[in-house]
Coordinates of C-alpha atoms in Angstrom, one line a residue:
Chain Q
X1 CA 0.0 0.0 0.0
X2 CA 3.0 2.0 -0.1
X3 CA 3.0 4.8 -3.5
X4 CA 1.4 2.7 -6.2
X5 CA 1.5 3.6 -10.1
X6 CA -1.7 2.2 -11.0
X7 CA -1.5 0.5 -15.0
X8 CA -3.4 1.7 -17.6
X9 CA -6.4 -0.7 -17.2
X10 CA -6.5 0.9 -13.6
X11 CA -6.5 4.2 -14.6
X12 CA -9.0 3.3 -17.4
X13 CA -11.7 1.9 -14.8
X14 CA -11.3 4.8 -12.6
X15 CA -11.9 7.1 -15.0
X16 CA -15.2 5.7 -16.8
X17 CA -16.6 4.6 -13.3
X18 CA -14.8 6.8 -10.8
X19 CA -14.0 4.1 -8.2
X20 CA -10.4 3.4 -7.8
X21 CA -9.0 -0.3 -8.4
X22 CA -9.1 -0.8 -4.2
X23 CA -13.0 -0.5 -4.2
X24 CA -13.4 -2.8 -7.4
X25 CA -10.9 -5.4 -5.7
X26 CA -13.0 -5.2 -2.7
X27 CA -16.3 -5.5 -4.9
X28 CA -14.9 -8.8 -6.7
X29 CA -13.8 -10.5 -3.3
X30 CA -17.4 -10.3 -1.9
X31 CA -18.7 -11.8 -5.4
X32 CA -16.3 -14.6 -5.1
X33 CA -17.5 -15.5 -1.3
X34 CA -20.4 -15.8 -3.2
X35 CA -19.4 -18.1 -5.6
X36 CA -17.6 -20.4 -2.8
X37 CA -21.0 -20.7 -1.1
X38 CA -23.2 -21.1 -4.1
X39 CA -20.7 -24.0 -5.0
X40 CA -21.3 -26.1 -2.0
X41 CA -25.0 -25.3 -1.7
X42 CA -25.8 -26.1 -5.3
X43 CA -26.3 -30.2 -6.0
X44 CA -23.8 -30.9 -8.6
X45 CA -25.1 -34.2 -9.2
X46 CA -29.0 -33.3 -10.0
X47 CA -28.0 -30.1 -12.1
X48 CA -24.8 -32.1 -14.2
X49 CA -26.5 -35.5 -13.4
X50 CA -23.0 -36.7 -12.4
X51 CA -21.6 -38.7 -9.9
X52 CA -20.9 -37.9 -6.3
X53 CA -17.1 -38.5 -7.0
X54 CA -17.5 -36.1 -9.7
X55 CA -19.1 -33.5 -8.0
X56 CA -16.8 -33.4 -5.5
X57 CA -14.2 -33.4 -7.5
X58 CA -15.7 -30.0 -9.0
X59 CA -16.9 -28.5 -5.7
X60 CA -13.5 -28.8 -4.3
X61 CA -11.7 -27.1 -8.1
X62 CA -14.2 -24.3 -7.9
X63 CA -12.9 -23.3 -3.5
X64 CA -9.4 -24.3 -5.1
X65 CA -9.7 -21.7 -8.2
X66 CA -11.3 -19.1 -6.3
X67 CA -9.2 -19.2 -3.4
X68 CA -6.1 -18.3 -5.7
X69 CA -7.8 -15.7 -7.4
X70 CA -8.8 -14.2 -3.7
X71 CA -5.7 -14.8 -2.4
X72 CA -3.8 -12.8 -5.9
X73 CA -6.8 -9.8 -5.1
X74 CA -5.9 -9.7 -1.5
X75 CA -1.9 -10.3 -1.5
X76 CA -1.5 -7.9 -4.9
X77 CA -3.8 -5.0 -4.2
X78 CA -4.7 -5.1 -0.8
X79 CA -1.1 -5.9 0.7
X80 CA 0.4 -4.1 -2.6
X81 CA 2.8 -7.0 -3.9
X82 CA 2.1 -5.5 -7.2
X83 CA 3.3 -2.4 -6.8
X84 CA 6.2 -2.7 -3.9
X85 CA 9.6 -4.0 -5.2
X86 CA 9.5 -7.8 -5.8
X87 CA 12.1 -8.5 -3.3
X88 CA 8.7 -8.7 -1.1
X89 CA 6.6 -11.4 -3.6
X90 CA 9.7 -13.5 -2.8
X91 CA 9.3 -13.1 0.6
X92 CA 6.0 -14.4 0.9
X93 CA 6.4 -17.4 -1.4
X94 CA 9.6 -18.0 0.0
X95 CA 7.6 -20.1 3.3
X96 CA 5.8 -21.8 0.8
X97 CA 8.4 -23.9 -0.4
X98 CA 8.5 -25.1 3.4
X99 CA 5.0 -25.7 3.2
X100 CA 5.3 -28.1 0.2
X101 CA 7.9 -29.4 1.9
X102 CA 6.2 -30.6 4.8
X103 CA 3.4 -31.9 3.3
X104 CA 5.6 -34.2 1.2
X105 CA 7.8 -35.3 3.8
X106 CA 4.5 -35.6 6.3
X107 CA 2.1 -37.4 4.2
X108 CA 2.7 -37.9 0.6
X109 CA 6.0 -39.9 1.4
X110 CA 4.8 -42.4 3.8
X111 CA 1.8 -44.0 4.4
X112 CA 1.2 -43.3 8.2
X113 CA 1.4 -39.9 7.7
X114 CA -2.5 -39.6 8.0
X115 CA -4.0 -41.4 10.8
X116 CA -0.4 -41.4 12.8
X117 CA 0.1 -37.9 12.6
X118 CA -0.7 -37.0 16.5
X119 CA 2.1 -39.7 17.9
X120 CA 4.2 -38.3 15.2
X121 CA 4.1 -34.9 17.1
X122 CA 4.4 -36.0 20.2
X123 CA 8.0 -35.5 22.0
X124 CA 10.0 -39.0 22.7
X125 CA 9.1 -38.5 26.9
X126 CA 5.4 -38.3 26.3
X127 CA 5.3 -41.4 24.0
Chain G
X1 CA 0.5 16.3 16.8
X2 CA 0.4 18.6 13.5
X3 CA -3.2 20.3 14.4
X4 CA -4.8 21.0 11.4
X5 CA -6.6 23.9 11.7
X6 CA -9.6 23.2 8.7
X7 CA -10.4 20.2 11.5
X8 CA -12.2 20.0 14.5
X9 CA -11.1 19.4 17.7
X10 CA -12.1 16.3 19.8
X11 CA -14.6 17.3 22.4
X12 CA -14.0 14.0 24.5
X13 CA -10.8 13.5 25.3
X14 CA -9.8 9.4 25.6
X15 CA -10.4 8.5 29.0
X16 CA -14.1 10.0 29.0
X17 CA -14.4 7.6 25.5
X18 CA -13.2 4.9 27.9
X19 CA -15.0 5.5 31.0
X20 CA -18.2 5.8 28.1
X21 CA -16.9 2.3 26.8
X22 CA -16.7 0.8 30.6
X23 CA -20.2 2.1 30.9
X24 CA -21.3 0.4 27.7
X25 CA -20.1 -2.7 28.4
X26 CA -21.8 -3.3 31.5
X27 CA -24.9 -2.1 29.7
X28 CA -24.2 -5.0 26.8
X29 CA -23.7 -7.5 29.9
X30 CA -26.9 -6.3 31.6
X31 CA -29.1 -6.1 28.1
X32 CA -27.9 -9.6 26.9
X33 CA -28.5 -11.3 30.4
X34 CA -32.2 -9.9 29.9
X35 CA -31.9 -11.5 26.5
X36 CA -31.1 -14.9 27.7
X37 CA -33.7 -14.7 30.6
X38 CA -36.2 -14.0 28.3
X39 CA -35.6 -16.3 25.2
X40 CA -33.1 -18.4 26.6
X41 CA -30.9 -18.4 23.7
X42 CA -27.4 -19.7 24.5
X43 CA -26.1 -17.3 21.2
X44 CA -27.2 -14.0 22.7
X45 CA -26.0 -14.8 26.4
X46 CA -22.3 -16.2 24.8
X47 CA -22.6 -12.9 22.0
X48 CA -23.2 -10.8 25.3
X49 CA -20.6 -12.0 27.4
X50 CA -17.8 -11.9 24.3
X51 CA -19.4 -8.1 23.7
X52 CA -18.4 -7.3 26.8
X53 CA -15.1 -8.2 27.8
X54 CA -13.7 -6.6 24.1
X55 CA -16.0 -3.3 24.8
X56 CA -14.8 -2.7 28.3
X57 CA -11.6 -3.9 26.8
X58 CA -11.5 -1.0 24.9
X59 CA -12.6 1.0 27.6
X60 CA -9.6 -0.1 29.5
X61 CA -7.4 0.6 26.2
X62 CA -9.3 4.3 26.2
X63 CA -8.3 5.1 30.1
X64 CA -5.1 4.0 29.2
X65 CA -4.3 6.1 26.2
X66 CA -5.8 8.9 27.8
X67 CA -3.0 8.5 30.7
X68 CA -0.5 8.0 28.2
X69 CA -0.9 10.6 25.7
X70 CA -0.7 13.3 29.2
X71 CA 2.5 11.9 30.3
X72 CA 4.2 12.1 26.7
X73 CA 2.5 15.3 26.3
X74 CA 3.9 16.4 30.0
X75 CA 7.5 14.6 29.4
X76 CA 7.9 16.4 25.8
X77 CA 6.9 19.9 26.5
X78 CA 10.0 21.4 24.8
X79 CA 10.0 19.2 22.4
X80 CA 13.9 18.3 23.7
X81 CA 14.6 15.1 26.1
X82 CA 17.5 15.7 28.9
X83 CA 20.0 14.3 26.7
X84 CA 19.4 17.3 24.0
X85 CA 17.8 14.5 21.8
X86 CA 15.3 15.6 19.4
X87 CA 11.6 14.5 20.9
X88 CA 11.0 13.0 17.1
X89 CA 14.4 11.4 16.5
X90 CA 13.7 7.4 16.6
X91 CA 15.7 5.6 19.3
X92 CA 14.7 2.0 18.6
X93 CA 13.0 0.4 21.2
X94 CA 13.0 -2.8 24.0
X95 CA 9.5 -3.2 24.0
X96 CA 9.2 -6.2 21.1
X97 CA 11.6 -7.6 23.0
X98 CA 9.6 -7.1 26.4
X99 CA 6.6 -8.4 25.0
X100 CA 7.9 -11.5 23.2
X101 CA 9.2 -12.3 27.1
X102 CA 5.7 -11.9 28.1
X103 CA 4.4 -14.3 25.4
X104 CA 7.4 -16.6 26.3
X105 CA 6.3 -16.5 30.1
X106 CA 2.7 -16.5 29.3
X107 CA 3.0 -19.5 27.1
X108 CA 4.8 -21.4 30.2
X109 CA 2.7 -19.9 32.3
X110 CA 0.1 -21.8 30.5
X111 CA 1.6 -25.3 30.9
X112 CA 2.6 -24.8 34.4
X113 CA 0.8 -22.7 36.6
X114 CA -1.5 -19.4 36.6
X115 CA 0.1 -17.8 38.7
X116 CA 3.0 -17.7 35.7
X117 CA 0.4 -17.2 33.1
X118 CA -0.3 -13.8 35.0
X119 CA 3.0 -12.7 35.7
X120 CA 3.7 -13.3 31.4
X121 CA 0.1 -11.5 30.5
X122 CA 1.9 -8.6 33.2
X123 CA 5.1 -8.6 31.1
X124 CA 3.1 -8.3 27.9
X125 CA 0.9 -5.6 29.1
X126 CA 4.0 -3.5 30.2
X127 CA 5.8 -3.6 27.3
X128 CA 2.8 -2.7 25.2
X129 CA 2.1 0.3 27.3
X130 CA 5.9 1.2 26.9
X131 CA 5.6 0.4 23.1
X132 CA 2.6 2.5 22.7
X133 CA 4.2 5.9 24.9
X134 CA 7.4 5.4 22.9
X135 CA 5.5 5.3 19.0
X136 CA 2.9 8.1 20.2
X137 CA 5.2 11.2 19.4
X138 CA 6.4 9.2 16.3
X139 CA 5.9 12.0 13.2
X140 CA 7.3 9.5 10.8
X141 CA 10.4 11.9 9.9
X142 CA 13.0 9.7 11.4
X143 CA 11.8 6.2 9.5
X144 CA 14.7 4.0 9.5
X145 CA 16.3 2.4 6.3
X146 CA 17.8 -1.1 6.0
X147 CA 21.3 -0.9 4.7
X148 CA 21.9 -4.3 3.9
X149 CA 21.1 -6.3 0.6
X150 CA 18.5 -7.9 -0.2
X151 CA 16.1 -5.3 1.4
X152 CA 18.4 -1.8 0.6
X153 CA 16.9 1.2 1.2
X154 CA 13.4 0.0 2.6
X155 CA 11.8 0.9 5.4
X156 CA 13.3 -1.4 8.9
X157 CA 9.6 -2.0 10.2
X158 CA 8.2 -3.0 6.6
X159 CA 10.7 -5.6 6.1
X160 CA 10.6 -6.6 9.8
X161 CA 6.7 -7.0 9.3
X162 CA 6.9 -9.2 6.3
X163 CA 9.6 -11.4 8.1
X164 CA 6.8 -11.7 10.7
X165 CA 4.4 -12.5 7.9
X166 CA 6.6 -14.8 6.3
X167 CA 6.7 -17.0 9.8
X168 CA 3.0 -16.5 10.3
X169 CA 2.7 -18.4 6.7
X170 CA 4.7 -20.7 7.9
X171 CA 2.6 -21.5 11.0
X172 CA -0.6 -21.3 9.0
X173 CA 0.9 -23.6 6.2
X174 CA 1.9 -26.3 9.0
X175 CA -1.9 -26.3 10.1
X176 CA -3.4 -26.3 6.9
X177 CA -1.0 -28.9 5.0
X178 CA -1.9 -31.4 8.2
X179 CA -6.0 -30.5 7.8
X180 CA -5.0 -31.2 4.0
X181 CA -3.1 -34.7 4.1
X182 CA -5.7 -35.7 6.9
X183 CA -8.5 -35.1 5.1
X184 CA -7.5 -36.8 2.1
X185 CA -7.7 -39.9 4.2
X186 CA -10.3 -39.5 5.8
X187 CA -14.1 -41.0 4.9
X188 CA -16.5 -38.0 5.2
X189 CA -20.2 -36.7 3.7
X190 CA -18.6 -37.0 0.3
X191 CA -18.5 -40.7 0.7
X192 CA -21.2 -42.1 -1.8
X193 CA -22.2 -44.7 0.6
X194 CA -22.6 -42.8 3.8
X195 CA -25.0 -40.6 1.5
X196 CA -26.9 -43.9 0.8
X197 CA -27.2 -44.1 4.5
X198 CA -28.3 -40.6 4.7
X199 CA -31.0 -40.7 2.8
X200 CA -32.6 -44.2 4.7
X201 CA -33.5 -41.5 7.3
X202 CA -30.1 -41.4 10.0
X203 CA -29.1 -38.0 11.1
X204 CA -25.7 -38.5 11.0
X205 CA -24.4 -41.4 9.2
X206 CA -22.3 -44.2 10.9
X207 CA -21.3 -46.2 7.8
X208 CA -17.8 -47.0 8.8
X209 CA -15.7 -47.1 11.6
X210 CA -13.2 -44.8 9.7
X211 CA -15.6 -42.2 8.6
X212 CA -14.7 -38.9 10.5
X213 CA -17.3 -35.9 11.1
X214 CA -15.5 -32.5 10.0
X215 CA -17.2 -29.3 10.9
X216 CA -18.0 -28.6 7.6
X217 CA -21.1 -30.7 8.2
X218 CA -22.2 -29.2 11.2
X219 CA -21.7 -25.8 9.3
X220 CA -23.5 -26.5 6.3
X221 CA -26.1 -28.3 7.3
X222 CA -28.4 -25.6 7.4
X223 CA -28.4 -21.4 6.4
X224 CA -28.7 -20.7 9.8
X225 CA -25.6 -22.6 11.1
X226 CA -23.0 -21.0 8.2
X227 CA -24.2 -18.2 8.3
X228 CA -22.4 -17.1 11.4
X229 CA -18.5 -18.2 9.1
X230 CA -20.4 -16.1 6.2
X231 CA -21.1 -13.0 8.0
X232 CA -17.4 -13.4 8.7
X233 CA -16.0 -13.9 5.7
X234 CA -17.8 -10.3 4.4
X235 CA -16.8 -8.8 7.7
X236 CA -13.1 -9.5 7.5
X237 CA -13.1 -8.6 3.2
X238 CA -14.6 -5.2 4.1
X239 CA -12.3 -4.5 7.2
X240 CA -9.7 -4.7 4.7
X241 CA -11.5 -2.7 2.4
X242 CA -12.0 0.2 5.7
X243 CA -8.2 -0.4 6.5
X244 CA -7.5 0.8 2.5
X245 CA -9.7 3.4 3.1
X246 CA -8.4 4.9 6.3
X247 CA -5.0 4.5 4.8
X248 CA -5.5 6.7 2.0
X249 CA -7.3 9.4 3.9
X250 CA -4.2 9.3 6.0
X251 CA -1.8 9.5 3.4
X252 CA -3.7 12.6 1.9
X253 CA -1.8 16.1 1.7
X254 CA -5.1 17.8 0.6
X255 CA -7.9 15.7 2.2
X256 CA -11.4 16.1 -0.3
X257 CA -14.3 15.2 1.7
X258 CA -16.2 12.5 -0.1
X259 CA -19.2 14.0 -2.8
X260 CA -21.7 11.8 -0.9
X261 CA -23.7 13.6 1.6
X262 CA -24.2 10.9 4.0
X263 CA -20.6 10.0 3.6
X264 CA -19.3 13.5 4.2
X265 CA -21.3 13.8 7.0
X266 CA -18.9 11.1 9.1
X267 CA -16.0 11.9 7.4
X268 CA -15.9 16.0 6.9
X269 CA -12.2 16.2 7.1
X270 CA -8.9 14.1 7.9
X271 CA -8.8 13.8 11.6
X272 CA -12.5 12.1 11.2
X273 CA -12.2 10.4 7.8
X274 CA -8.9 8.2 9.5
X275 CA -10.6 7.6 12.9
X276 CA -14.2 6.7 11.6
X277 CA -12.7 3.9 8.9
X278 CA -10.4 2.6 12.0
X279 CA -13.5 2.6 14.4
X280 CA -15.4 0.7 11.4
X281 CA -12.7 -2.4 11.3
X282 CA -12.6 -2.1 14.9
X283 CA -15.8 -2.9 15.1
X284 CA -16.0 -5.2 12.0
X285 CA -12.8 -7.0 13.7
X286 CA -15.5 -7.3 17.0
X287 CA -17.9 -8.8 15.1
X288 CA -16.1 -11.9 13.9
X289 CA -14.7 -12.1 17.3
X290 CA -18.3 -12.3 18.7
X291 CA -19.7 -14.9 15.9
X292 CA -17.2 -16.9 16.0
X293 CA -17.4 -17.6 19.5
X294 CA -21.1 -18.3 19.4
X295 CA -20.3 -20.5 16.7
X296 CA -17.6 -22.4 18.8
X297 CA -20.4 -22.7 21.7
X298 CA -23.1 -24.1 18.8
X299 CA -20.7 -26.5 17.7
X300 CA -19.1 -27.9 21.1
X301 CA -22.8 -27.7 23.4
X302 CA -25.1 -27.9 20.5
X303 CA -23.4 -30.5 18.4
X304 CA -20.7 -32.4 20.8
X305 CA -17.6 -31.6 18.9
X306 CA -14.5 -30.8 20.8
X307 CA -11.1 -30.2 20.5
X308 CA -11.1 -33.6 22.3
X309 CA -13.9 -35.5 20.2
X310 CA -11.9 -36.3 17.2
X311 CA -8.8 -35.4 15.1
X312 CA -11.0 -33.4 13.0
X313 CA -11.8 -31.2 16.1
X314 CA -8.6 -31.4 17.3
X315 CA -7.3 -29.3 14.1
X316 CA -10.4 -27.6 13.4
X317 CA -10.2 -25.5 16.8
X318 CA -6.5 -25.0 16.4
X319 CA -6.7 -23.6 13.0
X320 CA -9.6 -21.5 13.8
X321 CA -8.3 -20.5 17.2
X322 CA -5.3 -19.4 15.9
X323 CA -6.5 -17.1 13.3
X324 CA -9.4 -16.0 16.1
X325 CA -6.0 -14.9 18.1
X326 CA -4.6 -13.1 15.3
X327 CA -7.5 -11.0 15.1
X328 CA -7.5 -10.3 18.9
X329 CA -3.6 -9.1 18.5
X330 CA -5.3 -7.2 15.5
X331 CA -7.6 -5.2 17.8
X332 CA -5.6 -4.8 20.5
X333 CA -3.4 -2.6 17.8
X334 CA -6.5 -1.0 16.7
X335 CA -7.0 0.6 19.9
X336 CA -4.3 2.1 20.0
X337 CA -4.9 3.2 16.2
X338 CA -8.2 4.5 16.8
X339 CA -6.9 6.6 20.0
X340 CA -4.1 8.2 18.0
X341 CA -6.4 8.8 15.5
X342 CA -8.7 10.5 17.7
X343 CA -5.9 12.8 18.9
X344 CA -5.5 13.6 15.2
X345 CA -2.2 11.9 15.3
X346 CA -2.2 10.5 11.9
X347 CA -0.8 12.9 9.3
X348 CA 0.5 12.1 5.2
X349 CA 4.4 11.7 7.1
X350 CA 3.4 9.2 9.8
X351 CA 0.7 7.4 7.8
X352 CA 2.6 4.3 7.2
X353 CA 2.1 3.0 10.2
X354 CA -1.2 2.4 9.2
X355 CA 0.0 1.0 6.0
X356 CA 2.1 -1.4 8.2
X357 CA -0.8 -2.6 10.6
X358 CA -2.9 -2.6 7.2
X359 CA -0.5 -5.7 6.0
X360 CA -0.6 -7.3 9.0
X361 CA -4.5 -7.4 9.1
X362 CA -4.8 -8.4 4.9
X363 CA -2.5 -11.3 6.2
X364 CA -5.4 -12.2 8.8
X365 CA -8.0 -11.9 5.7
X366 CA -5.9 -13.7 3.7
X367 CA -5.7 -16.8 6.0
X368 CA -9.6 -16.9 6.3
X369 CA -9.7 -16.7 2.9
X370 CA -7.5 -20.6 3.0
X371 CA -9.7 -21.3 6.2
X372 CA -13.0 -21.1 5.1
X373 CA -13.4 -23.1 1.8
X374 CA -11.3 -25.4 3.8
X375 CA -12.7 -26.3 7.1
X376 CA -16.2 -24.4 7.0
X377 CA -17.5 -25.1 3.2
X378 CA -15.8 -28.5 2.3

């Protein structure tokens, strides 16, 4: 949020509808908790006539896609990633890595990483 | 303070907001045990009580300002300290340090005995107090640079804060991958079969000894029940949006009240536009407090599910509970924000404080944003 050149496009929407990109940003968030809702509520399998796997399958890509785009309103205008130097973008993916990480070395590498998670945790004099 | 003279003054200073604030909160406490006698709703007596202890919070946060800003006020008179130091000049400060030895203590304190836990919730409160006198008369002229690669030439406490956030994503990333590789083991409501079940008339199906109950199903099994997270989910996005708006009015040399009538009626110049779009996250920041503790007692006296029932619990109160403490830590900076504000403390030079507290508070938004698709909606 620090000073922000705003891009063409930005200037562009201000202009023709006087609300800066911030208000529009905010606007589109609230649509998209919509969205999220609607997805679960609606019943993927009567309206597609799919299966159950299916639908869950698209329930959970719909959270999954508009999560990202939340998170790229929220992170790039809100917090200003877009505008600061990029030194800063790398600092909040940077964690991420560690993130992966740990779910790969937690779960997707062994196969007691689901249900023998808690004893995992625990320290050696508590086991 | 730069006093702009286009503005007007406060005409209540900030302990009479927080002896007003003291009063309201016993009022709340009064009003919502009436509520409860009367339709003996568990939401309105567990909203009442969480009202209460954040308004006469603030109260205490208003007394407390209102003592504080008179001693730096006192203390700085000629605007030089005994040592011939400039009252703006930025002399670091102990009080991070102070409070993380609180945390450390309280944290213990937690484990171990109360009487600990008090003596760390002490610590914390003293070096907030002294972090709060030593910022007050902070005009934003003295910001210091970092020197070293990779972060040359920004701002210390921006790159401090984003270290901070970077750890925070760490912590929130260790919750949610476990939620993640859990649930991807685990039977739930999406399981064809245990819908089969469902449907033969059983509330809650039992259709295999591994099929877990998440929260989600509690949640979503009626409006009423999410609506509480949803309410949420808008309340944080516009606190974000109020946190923008606040900054900018801040940041503004020549402040233009707003064309809107209605609009320009709260916010007529700078001194108001700042404090009124703090006191509206404030209060937004409140609400989710208050709902989601009313959800917490629906879902561990309504519906049985406790950190203790289940793994699923187990996570889903320690994800939720942490973000629910982030928010707290949020407010508890607010105060101060909206006390400053009041004072007219928040000028175009010393605005990026708010910028600052506005990246910590996105961060919050940001992890709700992982947090409820995740544990609420799926």
């Amino acid at each position: 949020m620090g000073e922000y050149a705003a891009t063409g496009f930005e200037k562009w929407l201000k202009d023709k509808t006087g609300k800066d990109i911030y208000f529009w940003n905010f606007i589109a968030l609230m649509v998209l908790t919509v969205i999220e809702v609607a997805a679960v509520y609606i019943d993927w399998t009567e309206v597609l006539g799919t299966t159950l796997e299916n639908a869950k399958l698209l329930t959970w890509a719909i959270l999954i896609g508009v999560g990202l785009v939340k998170v790229y309103g929220i992170a790039g205008f809100f917090m200003h990633l877009k505008g600061d130097p990029f030194i800063y973008t790398k600092t909040a993916v940077f964690p991420l890595f560690f993130v992966m990480l740990m779910l790969y070395g937690i779960g997707l590498s062994n196969p007691g990483g689901i249900d023998d998670l808690p004893r995992w945790c625990l320290p050696p004099w508590l086991k | 303070m730069s006093a702009n003279s286009h503005q007007e003054s406060p005409w209540m200073g900030s302990v009479g907001i927080g002896m007003l604030l003291l009063g309201l909160a016993g009022g709340i406490l009064a009003l919502s045990f009436i509520g409860y006698s009367v339709t003996h709703s568990h939401a309105i007596w567990t909203g009442g009580r969480v009202a209460t202890i954040l308004v006469g919070f603030y109260g205490l946060m208003g007394v407390l300002a209102g003592l504080v800003n008179s001693s730096v006020e006192a203390g700085n008179g000629d605007g030089h300290d005994d040592h011939g130091h400039d009252e703006h000049a930025h002399h670091g400060s102990f009080s991070p340090f102070i409070v993380g030895v609180g945390i450390l203590t309280f944290l213990y304190g937690f484990v171990e005995s109360y009487a600990i836990l008090v003596i760390g919730l002490l610590v914390i409160l003293l070096g907030a107090v002294n972090w709060w006198r030593e910022d007050y008369p902070n005009d934003g002229k003295q910001e210091m640079k970092s020197l070293g690669q990779p972060y040359k030439g920004q701002d210390v406490r921006k790159v401090g804060l984003w270290v901070l956030l970077m750890s925070e994503i760490l912590i929130f990333g260790s919750f949610f991958s476990s939620y993640l590789r859990m649930r991807m083991g685990w039977s739930t409501h999406w399981n064809e079969d245990c819908n089969s079940m469902l449907e033969t008339g059983s509330e809650l199906p039992v259709c295999s000894e591994s099929y877990v109950i998440v929260a989600s199903e509690y949640v979503t099994h009626s409006f009423w029940t999410l609506l509480p997270g949803a309410i949420n989910t808008f309340a944080l996005i516009l606190s974000s949006y109020t946190v923008v708006l606040a900054l900018k009015s801040a940041k503004a040399h020549e402040f233009v009240p707003s064309k809107n009538k209605w609009i320009r009626m709260w916010m007529p110049d700078r001194r108001r536009a700042v404090r009124n779009n703090l006191l509206a996250t404030l209060a937004l920041g409140t609400l989710f407090l208050i709902l989601k503790l009313i959800e917490w007692e629906h879902l561990i006296y309504g519906e049985d599910f406790t950190v203790k029932s289940s793994l699923a619990g187990s996570i889903f109160y320690v994800s939720t509970g942490a973000h629910g403490f982030h928010v707290f830590v949020g407010l508890i900076f607010l105060c101060y924000f909206c006390f400053k504000a009041h004072n007219d403390g928040w000028q175009p030079e010393n605005s990026q404080s708010i910028e600052y507290f506005g990246l910590y508070w996105h961060f919050v938004d940001l992890a709700w944003v992982a947090i409820f698709p995740a544990f609420y909606l799926y």
